[in-house]
Short mmCIF file of C-alpha atoms in Angstrom, two decimals:
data_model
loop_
_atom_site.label_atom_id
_atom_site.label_comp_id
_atom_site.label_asym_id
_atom_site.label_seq_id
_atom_site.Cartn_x
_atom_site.Cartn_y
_atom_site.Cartn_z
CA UNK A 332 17.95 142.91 -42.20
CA UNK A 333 20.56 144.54 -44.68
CA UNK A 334 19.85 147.69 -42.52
CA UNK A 335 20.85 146.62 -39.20
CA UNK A 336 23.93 145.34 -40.91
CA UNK A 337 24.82 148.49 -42.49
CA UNK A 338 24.17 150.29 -38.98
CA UNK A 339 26.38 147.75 -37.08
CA UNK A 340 29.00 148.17 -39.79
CA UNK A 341 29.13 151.44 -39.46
CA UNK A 342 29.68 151.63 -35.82
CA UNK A 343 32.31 149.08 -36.22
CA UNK A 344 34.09 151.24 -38.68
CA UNK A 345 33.29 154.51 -35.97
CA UNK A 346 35.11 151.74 -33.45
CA UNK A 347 37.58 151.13 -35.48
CA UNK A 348 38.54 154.69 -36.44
CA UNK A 349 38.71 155.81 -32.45
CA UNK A 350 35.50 156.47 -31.36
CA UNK A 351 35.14 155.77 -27.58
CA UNK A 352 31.52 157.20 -26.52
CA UNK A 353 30.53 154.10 -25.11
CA UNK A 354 27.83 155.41 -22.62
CA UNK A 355 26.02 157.63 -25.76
CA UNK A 356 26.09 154.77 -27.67
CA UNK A 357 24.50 153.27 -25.14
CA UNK A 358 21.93 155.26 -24.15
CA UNK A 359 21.08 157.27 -27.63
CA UNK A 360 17.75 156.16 -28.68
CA UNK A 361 18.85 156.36 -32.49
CA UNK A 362 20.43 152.44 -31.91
CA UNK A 363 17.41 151.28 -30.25
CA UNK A 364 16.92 149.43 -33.43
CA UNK A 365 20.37 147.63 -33.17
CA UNK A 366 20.51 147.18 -29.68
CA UNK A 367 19.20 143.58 -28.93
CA UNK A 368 21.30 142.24 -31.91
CA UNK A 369 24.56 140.55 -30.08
CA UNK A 370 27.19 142.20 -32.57
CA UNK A 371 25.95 145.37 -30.90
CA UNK A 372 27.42 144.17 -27.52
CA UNK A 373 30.70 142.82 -29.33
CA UNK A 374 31.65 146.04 -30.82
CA UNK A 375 30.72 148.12 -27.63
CA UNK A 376 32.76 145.96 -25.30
CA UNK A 377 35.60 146.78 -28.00
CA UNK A 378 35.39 150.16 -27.38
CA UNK A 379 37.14 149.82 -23.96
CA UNK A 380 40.25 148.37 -25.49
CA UNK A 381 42.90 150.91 -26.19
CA UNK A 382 42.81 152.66 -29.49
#
């Protein structure tokens, strides 16, 4: 839905911009909603790359 896609975008552009929290984003039960989708995975597993 449009909303999941503005969530996901807007942890990619968090990614993007430095963020690194990987185990809160993780865990925090405000992306429970996001989670399953597999874009989710893609932009956590691009938070270990160097900023």
């Amino acid at each position: 839905t449009g909303l999941v896609d503005e969530a996901l975008q807007a942890l990619d552009r968090a990614v993007i911009q430095g963020m690194r929290h990987r185990s809160w984003v993780e865990n925090d039960s405000e992306f429970d909603n996001i989670r399953e989708d597999p874009r989710f995975t893609e932009i956590l597993d691009r938070m270990d790359e160097p900023v």
